Amino acid sequence: MRIGLHVRVAGGYAQAVAHAKAVGASAMQVFSTNPRSYRPSVVNASVLNDFAALRREAGIDPCVTHTPYLVNLASADEKILEGSVRLLESDLAVAALGGIRYVNTHLGSYGKRERHEGFTGICRALEGVLGGIAPGVSLVMENSAGAGALAGGTLEELGRFVKAVDHPQLGVCLDTAHAWAAGYEINTAAGVDRFVYEAAETIGLDRIALFHFNDTQVPLGGNRDRHWHIGEGNVGVEGFRALLARPELREKTAILETPGSDDDDARNMQAILTIALGVAELP
Ligand SMILES: [Zn+2]
Ligand SMILES: [Zn+2]
């Protein structure tokens, strides 16, 4: 698998790429704009070109943009829905300009809405956004930790979005911390077997574009979104080893979104690359 990490861009893209490269990443993820704001990012073609050139030089590909947390495609509130769609459109446009292959988004929460209404609302919003998508970019829906009314907490539901919208540039990102919190027991080879089998049956492995590799201290099925250091939580070394050992996932990309400082990033990348190396050396 191509393995990389989420990188802060507050210090500029050059610093972000240098950090990713320094910790051994061959892929990276960034926020396009303030993750807690509805304001779309300012598009600057020359800055995006430079960013793409830096990644090329560093051998970092693919690059992923993570949309702001405020995105809620399930909302019954017109203003929230419009704001969310605008953010997605803006991130997709930036991605197209900057050679960024994936735009990863959370789907949002059904709130007090009937689930089937919210589901239809999300499908409409996705169809609208995908109507204007440029070639070479995919929109990727991330699984949620499955709390209460959050959309996309199960593989089965993500698969229903993929089928209902039926667009070749719509894919799925599976976050290991969220999957564990949603009740998928991915801490053993047998558990990962079941998880991958179910993902293949419901979503289709060709639609799974990305993984977020995060450990977590949340109990199985605890429905809380808390990330932790690789190998130091409940998914553990065994869970990541089992995922990295799956031949049908070999062409996928995994992005770490682990907490902490640059030093923590280095330690987490070291941990996952060591596990990957161990898998590669198996007879
Ligand atoms: Zn994630
Ligand atoms: Zn998370």
PDB file of C-alpha atoms and ligand atoms in Angstrom:
ATOM      1  CA  MET A   1       0.000   0.000   0.000  1.00  0.00           C
ATOM      2  CA  ARG A   2       1.016   3.618  -0.493  1.00  0.00           C
ATOM      3  CA  ILE A   3       1.279   4.991   3.034  1.00  0.00           C
ATOM      4  CA  GLY A   4       1.185   8.623   4.050  1.00  0.00           C
ATOM      5  CA  LEU A   5      -0.265  11.020   6.566  1.00  0.00           C
ATOM      6  CA  HIS A   6      -2.411  14.067   7.110  1.00  0.00           C
ATOM      7  CA  VAL A   7      -0.188  17.134   7.180  1.00  0.00           C
ATOM      8  CA  ARG A   8      -0.847  20.635   8.478  1.00  0.00           C
ATOM      9  CA  VAL A   9      -0.402  23.371   5.876  1.00  0.00           C
ATOM     10  CA  ALA A  10      -0.328  26.362   8.238  1.00  0.00           C
ATOM     11  CA  GLY A  11       3.389  26.775   7.466  1.00  0.00           C
ATOM     12  CA  GLY A  12       2.839  26.595   3.709  1.00  0.00           C
ATOM     13  CA  TYR A  13       2.832  23.743   1.207  1.00  0.00           C
ATOM     14  CA  ALA A  14       6.638  23.528   0.927  1.00  0.00           C
ATOM     15  CA  GLN A  15       6.948  22.836   4.630  1.00  0.00           C
ATOM     16  CA  ALA A  16       4.048  20.354   4.500  1.00  0.00           C
ATOM     17  CA  VAL A  17       5.616  18.344   1.672  1.00  0.00           C
ATOM     18  CA  ALA A  18       9.037  18.453   3.351  1.00  0.00           C
ATOM     19  CA  HIS A  19       7.512  17.073   6.555  1.00  0.00           C
ATOM     20  CA  ALA A  20       5.667  14.305   4.702  1.00  0.00           C
ATOM     21  CA  LYS A  21       8.844  13.320   2.898  1.00  0.00           C
ATOM     22  CA  ALA A  22      10.950  13.463   6.079  1.00  0.00           C
ATOM     23  CA  VAL A  23       8.719  10.925   7.817  1.00  0.00           C
ATOM     24  CA  GLY A  24       8.779   8.540   4.841  1.00  0.00           C
ATOM     25  CA  ALA A  25       5.338   9.240   3.367  1.00  0.00           C
ATOM     26  CA  SER A  26       4.499   8.349  -0.218  1.00  0.00           C
ATOM     27  CA  ALA A  27       1.030   9.909  -0.023  1.00  0.00           C
ATOM     28  CA  MET A  28      -0.441  12.839   1.887  1.00  0.00           C
ATOM     29  CA  GLN A  29      -3.659  14.513   2.942  1.00  0.00           C
ATOM     30  CA  VAL A  30      -4.357  18.185   3.658  1.00  0.00           C
ATOM     31  CA  PHE A  31      -7.273  20.385   4.616  1.00  0.00           C
ATOM     32  CA  SER A  32      -8.078  22.724   1.734  1.00  0.00           C
ATOM     33  CA  THR A  33      -9.292  25.453   4.052  1.00  0.00           C
ATOM     34  CA  ASN A  34     -10.144  26.052   7.698  1.00  0.00           C
ATOM     35  CA  PRO A  35     -11.721  22.711   8.679  1.00  0.00           C
ATOM     36  CA  ARG A  36     -14.222  24.471  10.960  1.00  0.00           C
ATOM     37  CA  SER A  37     -15.444  27.106   8.530  1.00  0.00           C
ATOM     38  CA  TYR A  38     -17.984  27.295   5.706  1.00  0.00           C
ATOM     39  CA  ARG A  39     -15.761  29.680   3.779  1.00  0.00           C
ATOM     40  CA  PRO A  40     -14.510  27.973   0.610  1.00  0.00           C
ATOM     41  CA  SER A  41     -10.769  27.982  -0.006  1.00  0.00           C
ATOM     42  CA  VAL A  42      -9.170  30.714  -2.080  1.00  0.00           C
ATOM     43  CA  VAL A  43      -8.051  29.214  -5.362  1.00  0.00           C
ATOM     44  CA  ASN A  44      -4.622  30.228  -6.538  1.00  0.00           C
ATOM     45  CA  ALA A  45      -3.505  28.275  -9.585  1.00  0.00           C
ATOM     46  CA  SER A  46       0.177  29.099  -9.268  1.00  0.00           C
ATOM     47  CA  VAL A  47       0.303  28.056  -5.591  1.00  0.00           C
ATOM     48  CA  LEU A  48      -1.452  24.799  -6.521  1.00  0.00           C
ATOM     49  CA  ASN A  49       0.982  24.208  -9.385  1.00  0.00           C
ATOM     50  CA  ASP A  50       3.928  24.689  -7.058  1.00  0.00           C
ATOM     51  CA  PHE A  51       2.351  22.296  -4.545  1.00  0.00           C
ATOM     52  CA  ALA A  52       1.934  19.657  -7.275  1.00  0.00           C
ATOM     53  CA  ALA A  53       5.545  20.121  -8.412  1.00  0.00           C
ATOM     54  CA  LEU A  54       6.837  19.730  -4.846  1.00  0.00           C
ATOM     55  CA  ARG A  55       4.871  16.491  -4.429  1.00  0.00           C
ATOM     56  CA  ARG A  56       6.181  15.154  -7.716  1.00  0.00           C
ATOM     57  CA  GLU A  57       9.766  15.873  -6.669  1.00  0.00           C
ATOM     58  CA  ALA A  58       9.182  14.196  -3.310  1.00  0.00           C
ATOM     59  CA  GLY A  59       7.521  11.146  -4.882  1.00  0.00           C
ATOM     60  CA  ILE A  60       4.279  11.800  -3.019  1.00  0.00           C
ATOM     61  CA  ASP A  61       1.219  10.553  -4.870  1.00  0.00           C
ATOM     62  CA  PRO A  62      -1.708  10.487  -4.373  1.00  0.00           C
ATOM     63  CA  CYS A  63      -2.639  13.628  -2.510  1.00  0.00           C
ATOM     64  CA  VAL A  64      -5.993  13.835  -0.733  1.00  0.00           C
ATOM     65  CA  THR A  65      -7.993  16.881   0.335  1.00  0.00           C
ATOM     66  CA  HIS A  66     -10.176  16.482   3.429  1.00  0.00           C
ATOM     67  CA  THR A  67     -13.287  18.686   3.348  1.00  0.00           C
ATOM     68  CA  PRO A  68     -14.220  20.751   6.440  1.00  0.00           C
ATOM     69  CA  TYR A  69     -16.008  18.982   9.311  1.00  0.00           C
ATOM     70  CA  LEU A  70     -19.059  21.226   8.856  1.00  0.00           C
ATOM     71  CA  VAL A  71     -20.097  19.431   5.676  1.00  0.00           C
ATOM     72  CA  ASN A  72     -23.537  17.935   6.240  1.00  0.00           C
ATOM     73  CA  LEU A  73     -25.180  16.586   3.121  1.00  0.00           C
ATOM     74  CA  ALA A  74     -27.984  15.014   5.179  1.00  0.00           C
ATOM     75  CA  SER A  75     -29.273  18.282   6.623  1.00  0.00           C
ATOM     76  CA  ALA A  76     -32.900  19.314   6.200  1.00  0.00           C
ATOM     77  CA  ASP A  77     -31.739  22.949   6.581  1.00  0.00           C
ATOM     78  CA  GLU A  78     -31.374  24.515   3.111  1.00  0.00           C
ATOM     79  CA  LYS A  79     -28.644  26.916   4.256  1.00  0.00           C
ATOM     80  CA  ILE A  80     -26.500  24.145   5.741  1.00  0.00           C
ATOM     81  CA  LEU A  81     -27.024  21.975   2.678  1.00  0.00           C
ATOM     82  CA  GLU A  82     -26.094  24.795   0.280  1.00  0.00           C
ATOM     83  CA  GLY A  83     -23.023  25.695   2.322  1.00  0.00           C
ATOM     84  CA  SER A  84     -21.959  22.048   2.359  1.00  0.00           C
ATOM     85  CA  VAL A  85     -22.414  21.626  -1.380  1.00  0.00           C
ATOM     86  CA  ARG A  86     -20.434  24.822  -2.020  1.00  0.00           C
ATOM     87  CA  LEU A  87     -17.558  23.508   0.104  1.00  0.00           C
ATOM     88  CA  LEU A  88     -17.515  20.227  -1.797  1.00  0.00           C
ATOM     89  CA  GLU A  89     -17.627  21.968  -5.166  1.00  0.00           C
ATOM     90  CA  SER A  90     -14.826  24.289  -4.141  1.00  0.00           C
ATOM     91  CA  ASP A  91     -12.623  21.426  -2.919  1.00  0.00           C
ATOM     92  CA  LEU A  92     -13.279  19.452  -6.108  1.00  0.00           C
ATOM     93  CA  ALA A  93     -12.327  22.476  -8.218  1.00  0.00           C
ATOM     94  CA  VAL A  94      -9.132  22.990  -6.209  1.00  0.00           C
ATOM     95  CA  ALA A  95      -8.324  19.288  -6.558  1.00  0.00           C
ATOM     96  CA  ALA A  96      -8.770  19.418 -10.332  1.00  0.00           C
ATOM     97  CA  LEU A  97      -6.448  22.437 -10.582  1.00  0.00           C
ATOM     98  CA  GLY A  98      -3.835  21.012  -8.235  1.00  0.00           C
ATOM     99  CA  GLY A  99      -3.531  17.435  -9.472  1.00  0.00           C
ATOM    100  CA  ILE A 100      -5.130  16.183  -6.239  1.00  0.00           C
ATOM    101  CA  ARG A 101      -6.723  12.819  -6.926  1.00  0.00           C
ATOM    102  CA  TYR A 102      -9.131  12.457  -4.019  1.00  0.00           C
ATOM    103  CA  VAL A 103     -11.499  14.718  -2.102  1.00  0.00           C
ATOM    104  CA  ASN A 104     -12.479  12.948   1.114  1.00  0.00           C
ATOM    105  CA  THR A 105     -15.631  14.009   2.927  1.00  0.00           C
ATOM    106  CA  HIS A 106     -17.792  13.059   5.882  1.00  0.00           C
ATOM    107  CA  LEU A 107     -21.453  12.779   4.906  1.00  0.00           C
ATOM    108  CA  GLY A 108     -22.958  14.399   7.989  1.00  0.00           C
ATOM    109  CA  SER A 109     -25.818  13.658  10.330  1.00  0.00           C
ATOM    110  CA  TYR A 110     -29.480  12.852   9.707  1.00  0.00           C
ATOM    111  CA  GLY A 111     -30.333  14.792  12.860  1.00  0.00           C
ATOM    112  CA  LYS A 112     -34.006  14.387  13.663  1.00  0.00           C
ATOM    113  CA  ARG A 113     -34.800  13.594  10.043  1.00  0.00           C
ATOM    114  CA  GLU A 114     -36.196  10.249   8.982  1.00  0.00           C
ATOM    115  CA  ARG A 115     -33.206   8.207   7.829  1.00  0.00           C
ATOM    116  CA  HIS A 116     -34.661   7.459   4.402  1.00  0.00           C
ATOM    117  CA  GLU A 117     -35.304  11.171   3.770  1.00  0.00           C
ATOM    118  CA  GLY A 118     -31.779  12.049   4.837  1.00  0.00           C
ATOM    119  CA  PHE A 119     -30.453   9.231   2.659  1.00  0.00           C
ATOM    120  CA  THR A 120     -32.285  10.620  -0.366  1.00  0.00           C
ATOM    121  CA  GLY A 121     -31.051  14.124   0.473  1.00  0.00           C
ATOM    122  CA  ILE A 122     -27.442  12.941   0.535  1.00  0.00           C
ATOM    123  CA  CYS A 123     -27.885  11.124  -2.794  1.00  0.00           C
ATOM    124  CA  ARG A 124     -29.321  14.286  -4.431  1.00  0.00           C
ATOM    125  CA  ALA A 125     -26.458  16.405  -3.093  1.00  0.00           C
ATOM    126  CA  LEU A 126     -23.859  13.874  -4.274  1.00  0.00           C
ATOM    127  CA  GLU A 127     -25.456  13.667  -7.717  1.00  0.00           C
ATOM    128  CA  GLY A 128     -25.445  17.461  -8.008  1.00  0.00           C
ATOM    129  CA  VAL A 129     -21.808  17.794  -7.017  1.00  0.00           C
ATOM    130  CA  LEU A 130     -20.708  14.884  -9.218  1.00  0.00           C
ATOM    131  CA  GLY A 131     -22.479  16.472 -12.179  1.00  0.00           C
ATOM    132  CA  GLY A 132     -19.714  19.065 -12.320  1.00  0.00           C
ATOM    133  CA  ILE A 133     -16.715  16.941 -11.347  1.00  0.00           C
ATOM    134  CA  ALA A 134     -13.570  17.173 -13.509  1.00  0.00           C
ATOM    135  CA  PRO A 135     -11.854  14.064 -14.872  1.00  0.00           C
ATOM    136  CA  GLY A 136      -9.012  12.690 -12.740  1.00  0.00           C
ATOM    137  CA  VAL A 137     -10.645  13.561  -9.405  1.00  0.00           C
ATOM    138  CA  SER A 138     -12.768  11.290  -7.217  1.00  0.00           C
ATOM    139  CA  LEU A 139     -15.114  12.212  -4.411  1.00  0.00           C
ATOM    140  CA  VAL A 140     -14.628   9.810  -1.511  1.00  0.00           C
ATOM    141  CA  MET A 141     -17.158   9.235   1.288  1.00  0.00           C
ATOM    142  CA  GLU A 142     -15.631   8.407   4.667  1.00  0.00           C
ATOM    143  CA  ASN A 143     -17.227   5.909   7.047  1.00  0.00           C
ATOM    144  CA  SER A 144     -18.363   7.438  10.348  1.00  0.00           C
ATOM    145  CA  ALA A 145     -17.966   6.127  13.889  1.00  0.00           C
ATOM    146  CA  GLY A 146     -21.656   5.302  13.689  1.00  0.00           C
ATOM    147  CA  ALA A 147     -22.869   7.474  16.548  1.00  0.00           C
ATOM    148  CA  GLY A 148     -26.611   8.071  16.662  1.00  0.00           C
ATOM    149  CA  ALA A 149     -27.748   9.787  13.494  1.00  0.00           C
ATOM    150  CA  LEU A 150     -24.381   9.940  11.690  1.00  0.00           C
ATOM    151  CA  ALA A 151     -24.570   8.830   8.070  1.00  0.00           C
ATOM    152  CA  GLY A 152     -22.200   6.204   6.691  1.00  0.00           C
ATOM    153  CA  GLY A 153     -21.527   4.205   9.847  1.00  0.00           C
ATOM    154  CA  THR A 154     -21.848   0.842   8.148  1.00  0.00           C
ATOM    155  CA  LEU A 155     -20.284  -0.714   5.062  1.00  0.00           C
ATOM    156  CA  GLU A 156     -23.763  -1.667   3.951  1.00  0.00           C
ATOM    157  CA  GLU A 157     -24.994   1.956   4.019  1.00  0.00           C
ATOM    158  CA  LEU A 158     -21.916   3.248   2.177  1.00  0.00           C
ATOM    159  CA  GLY A 159     -22.549   0.579  -0.433  1.00  0.00           C
ATOM    160  CA  ARG A 160     -26.133   1.774  -0.808  1.00  0.00           C
ATOM    161  CA  PHE A 161     -24.867   5.323  -1.529  1.00  0.00           C
ATOM    162  CA  VAL A 162     -22.440   3.970  -4.119  1.00  0.00           C
ATOM    163  CA  LYS A 163     -25.204   2.001  -5.831  1.00  0.00           C
ATOM    164  CA  ALA A 164     -27.909   4.671  -5.592  1.00  0.00           C
ATOM    165  CA  VAL A 165     -25.734   7.473  -6.980  1.00  0.00           C
ATOM    166  CA  ASP A 166     -23.909   5.166  -9.408  1.00  0.00           C
ATOM    167  CA  HIS A 167     -21.144   7.535 -10.561  1.00  0.00           C
ATOM    168  CA  PRO A 168     -17.677   6.211 -11.490  1.00  0.00           C
ATOM    169  CA  GLN A 169     -15.953   9.071  -9.628  1.00  0.00           C
ATOM    170  CA  LEU A 170     -17.666   8.316  -6.302  1.00  0.00           C
ATOM    171  CA  GLY A 171     -15.616   6.188  -3.931  1.00  0.00           C
ATOM    172  CA  VAL A 172     -15.250   5.245  -0.266  1.00  0.00           C
ATOM    173  CA  CYS A 173     -12.601   5.801   2.417  1.00  0.00           C
ATOM    174  CA  LEU A 174     -12.502   3.369   5.325  1.00  0.00           C
ATOM    175  CA  ASP A 175     -11.166   4.818   8.581  1.00  0.00           C
ATOM    176  CA  THR A 176      -9.998   2.035  10.905  1.00  0.00           C
ATOM    177  CA  ALA A 177     -10.702   3.994  14.108  1.00  0.00           C
ATOM    178  CA  HIS A 178     -14.241   4.783  12.926  1.00  0.00           C
ATOM    179  CA  ALA A 179     -14.818   1.183  11.794  1.00  0.00           C
ATOM    180  CA  TRP A 180     -13.737  -0.136  15.203  1.00  0.00           C
ATOM    181  CA  ALA A 181     -15.947   2.415  16.968  1.00  0.00           C
ATOM    182  CA  ALA A 182     -18.827   1.349  14.720  1.00  0.00           C
ATOM    183  CA  GLY A 183     -18.399  -2.262  15.865  1.00  0.00           C
ATOM    184  CA  TYR A 184     -16.146  -3.872  13.224  1.00  0.00           C
ATOM    185  CA  GLU A 185     -13.701  -6.149  15.034  1.00  0.00           C
ATOM    186  CA  ILE A 186     -10.630  -5.452  12.902  1.00  0.00           C
ATOM    187  CA  ASN A 187      -7.972  -6.270  15.505  1.00  0.00           C
ATOM    188  CA  THR A 188      -7.316  -9.827  14.257  1.00  0.00           C
ATOM    189  CA  ALA A 189      -6.701 -11.509  10.903  1.00  0.00           C
ATOM    190  CA  ALA A 190     -10.075 -13.255  11.147  1.00  0.00           C
ATOM    191  CA  GLY A 191     -11.841  -9.966  11.916  1.00  0.00           C
ATOM    192  CA  VAL A 192     -10.115  -8.237   8.997  1.00  0.00           C
ATOM    193  CA  ASP A 193     -11.141 -11.179   6.749  1.00  0.00           C
ATOM    194  CA  ARG A 194     -14.775 -10.593   7.636  1.00  0.00           C
ATOM    195  CA  PHE A 195     -14.422  -6.808   7.247  1.00  0.00           C
ATOM    196  CA  VAL A 196     -12.812  -7.023   3.806  1.00  0.00           C
ATOM    197  CA  TYR A 197     -15.303  -9.669   2.684  1.00  0.00           C
ATOM    198  CA  GLU A 198     -18.228  -7.493   3.756  1.00  0.00           C
ATOM    199  CA  ALA A 199     -16.678  -4.394   2.157  1.00  0.00           C
ATOM    200  CA  ALA A 200     -16.261  -6.305  -1.113  1.00  0.00           C
ATOM    201  CA  GLU A 201     -19.855  -7.570  -0.987  1.00  0.00           C
ATOM    202  CA  THR A 202     -21.531  -4.278  -0.094  1.00  0.00           C
ATOM    203  CA  ILE A 203     -19.322  -1.551  -1.605  1.00  0.00           C
ATOM    204  CA  GLY A 204     -17.044  -3.363  -4.052  1.00  0.00           C
ATOM    205  CA  LEU A 205     -13.280  -3.234  -3.572  1.00  0.00           C
ATOM    206  CA  ASP A 206     -12.800  -1.215  -6.758  1.00  0.00           C
ATOM    207  CA  ARG A 207     -14.762   1.617  -5.105  1.00  0.00           C
ATOM    208  CA  ILE A 208     -12.616   1.660  -1.985  1.00  0.00           C
ATOM    209  CA  ALA A 209     -10.118   4.325  -2.881  1.00  0.00           C
ATOM    210  CA  LEU A 210      -8.558   5.043   0.467  1.00  0.00           C
ATOM    211  CA  PHE A 211      -8.025   3.976   4.036  1.00  0.00           C
ATOM    212  CA  HIS A 212      -7.467   6.157   7.051  1.00  0.00           C
ATOM    213  CA  PHE A 213      -5.158   4.173   9.312  1.00  0.00           C
ATOM    214  CA  ASN A 214      -5.793   5.344  12.861  1.00  0.00           C
ATOM    215  CA  ASP A 215      -5.656   3.391  16.066  1.00  0.00           C
ATOM    216  CA  THR A 216      -8.162   4.144  18.827  1.00  0.00           C
ATOM    217  CA  GLN A 217      -8.705   3.592  22.532  1.00  0.00           C
ATOM    218  CA  VAL A 218     -12.486   3.674  22.182  1.00  0.00           C
ATOM    219  CA  PRO A 219     -14.096   0.311  23.065  1.00  0.00           C
ATOM    220  CA  LEU A 220     -15.415  -1.856  20.199  1.00  0.00           C
ATOM    221  CA  GLY A 221     -18.736  -0.356  19.086  1.00  0.00           C
ATOM    222  CA  GLY A 222     -18.175   2.660  21.354  1.00  0.00           C
ATOM    223  CA  ASN A 223     -19.325   5.037  18.557  1.00  0.00           C
ATOM    224  CA  ARG A 224     -16.810   7.717  19.456  1.00  0.00           C
ATOM    225  CA  ASP A 225     -14.410   9.336  17.009  1.00  0.00           C
ATOM    226  CA  ARG A 226     -11.052   9.390  18.813  1.00  0.00           C
ATOM    227  CA  HIS A 227      -7.802   8.670  17.036  1.00  0.00           C
ATOM    228  CA  TRP A 228      -4.731   7.223  18.731  1.00  0.00           C
ATOM    229  CA  HIS A 229      -1.154   6.256  17.900  1.00  0.00           C
ATOM    230  CA  ILE A 230      -0.561   3.290  15.566  1.00  0.00           C
ATOM    231  CA  GLY A 231      -0.224   0.000  17.439  1.00  0.00           C
ATOM    232  CA  GLU A 232      -1.031   1.588  20.803  1.00  0.00           C
ATOM    233  CA  GLY A 233      -4.794   1.162  20.744  1.00  0.00           C
ATOM    234  CA  ASN A 234      -7.472  -1.454  20.203  1.00  0.00           C
ATOM    235  CA  VAL A 235      -6.891  -2.024  16.480  1.00  0.00           C
ATOM    236  CA  GLY A 236      -3.279  -2.690  17.398  1.00  0.00           C
ATOM    237  CA  VAL A 237      -0.304  -3.979  15.445  1.00  0.00           C
ATOM    238  CA  GLU A 238      -2.219  -7.186  14.637  1.00  0.00           C
ATOM    239  CA  GLY A 239      -5.100  -5.333  12.984  1.00  0.00           C
ATOM    240  CA  PHE A 240      -2.879  -3.148  10.796  1.00  0.00           C
ATOM    241  CA  ARG A 241      -0.700  -6.132   9.892  1.00  0.00           C
ATOM    242  CA  ALA A 242      -3.784  -8.041   8.756  1.00  0.00           C
ATOM    243  CA  LEU A 243      -4.961  -5.125   6.596  1.00  0.00           C
ATOM    244  CA  LEU A 244      -1.501  -4.614   5.077  1.00  0.00           C
ATOM    245  CA  ALA A 245      -1.270  -8.338   4.314  1.00  0.00           C
ATOM    246  CA  ARG A 246      -4.402  -8.396   2.118  1.00  0.00           C
ATOM    247  CA  PRO A 247      -3.246  -8.784  -1.501  1.00  0.00           C
ATOM    248  CA  GLU A 248      -6.440  -7.193  -2.846  1.00  0.00           C
ATOM    249  CA  LEU A 249      -5.651  -3.992  -0.914  1.00  0.00           C
ATOM    250  CA  ARG A 250      -2.072  -3.718  -2.157  1.00  0.00           C
ATOM    251  CA  GLU A 251      -2.854  -0.960  -4.667  1.00  0.00           C
ATOM    252  CA  LYS A 252      -4.770   1.153  -2.142  1.00  0.00           C
ATOM    253  CA  THR A 253      -3.573   4.198  -0.234  1.00  0.00           C
ATOM    254  CA  ALA A 254      -3.580   4.560   3.552  1.00  0.00           C
ATOM    255  CA  ILE A 255      -3.386   7.931   5.302  1.00  0.00           C
ATOM    256  CA  LEU A 256      -2.568   8.315   9.006  1.00  0.00           C
ATOM    257  CA  GLU A 257      -4.569  10.905  10.953  1.00  0.00           C
ATOM    258  CA  THR A 258      -2.919  10.217  14.278  1.00  0.00           C
ATOM    259  CA  PRO A 259      -2.720  12.901  16.984  1.00  0.00           C
ATOM    260  CA  GLY A 260       0.199  14.905  18.290  1.00  0.00           C
ATOM    261  CA  SER A 261       3.309  16.729  17.165  1.00  0.00           C
ATOM    262  CA  ASP A 262       5.690  16.290  14.239  1.00  0.00           C
ATOM    263  CA  ASP A 263       7.663  13.864  16.429  1.00  0.00           C
ATOM    264  CA  ASP A 264       4.506  11.811  16.977  1.00  0.00           C
ATOM    265  CA  ASP A 265       3.992  11.786  13.190  1.00  0.00           C
ATOM    266  CA  ALA A 266       7.492  10.411  12.721  1.00  0.00           C
ATOM    267  CA  ARG A 267       6.897   7.730  15.359  1.00  0.00           C
ATOM    268  CA  ASN A 268       3.534   6.706  13.871  1.00  0.00           C
ATOM    269  CA  MET A 269       4.896   6.562  10.329  1.00  0.00           C
ATOM    270  CA  GLN A 270       7.820   4.493  11.606  1.00  0.00           C
ATOM    271  CA  ALA A 271       5.378   2.123  13.309  1.00  0.00           C
ATOM    272  CA  ILE A 272       3.188   1.569  10.254  1.00  0.00           C
ATOM    273  CA  LEU A 273       6.140   1.313   7.831  1.00  0.00           C
ATOM    274  CA  THR A 274       7.764  -1.278  10.097  1.00  0.00           C
ATOM    275  CA  ILE A 275       4.560  -3.340  10.083  1.00  0.00           C
ATOM    276  CA  ALA A 276       4.327  -3.008   6.286  1.00  0.00           C
ATOM    277  CA  LEU A 277       7.940  -4.077   5.879  1.00  0.00           C
ATOM    278  CA  GLY A 278       7.340  -7.128   8.065  1.00  0.00           C
ATOM    279  CA  VAL A 279       4.387  -8.105   5.884  1.00  0.00           C
ATOM    280  CA  ALA A 280       6.391  -7.625   2.670  1.00  0.00           C
ATOM    281  CA  GLU A 281       9.160  -9.907   3.989  1.00  0.00           C
ATOM    282  CA  LEU A 282       6.787 -12.823   4.701  1.00  0.00           C
ATOM    283  CA  PRO A 283       7.437 -15.807   2.427  1.00  0.00           C
TER     284      PRO A 283
HETATM  285 ZN    ZN B   1     -10.529   9.730   8.877  1.00  0.00          ZN
HETATM  286 ZN    ZN B   2     -12.007  10.406  12.948  1.00  0.00          ZN
END
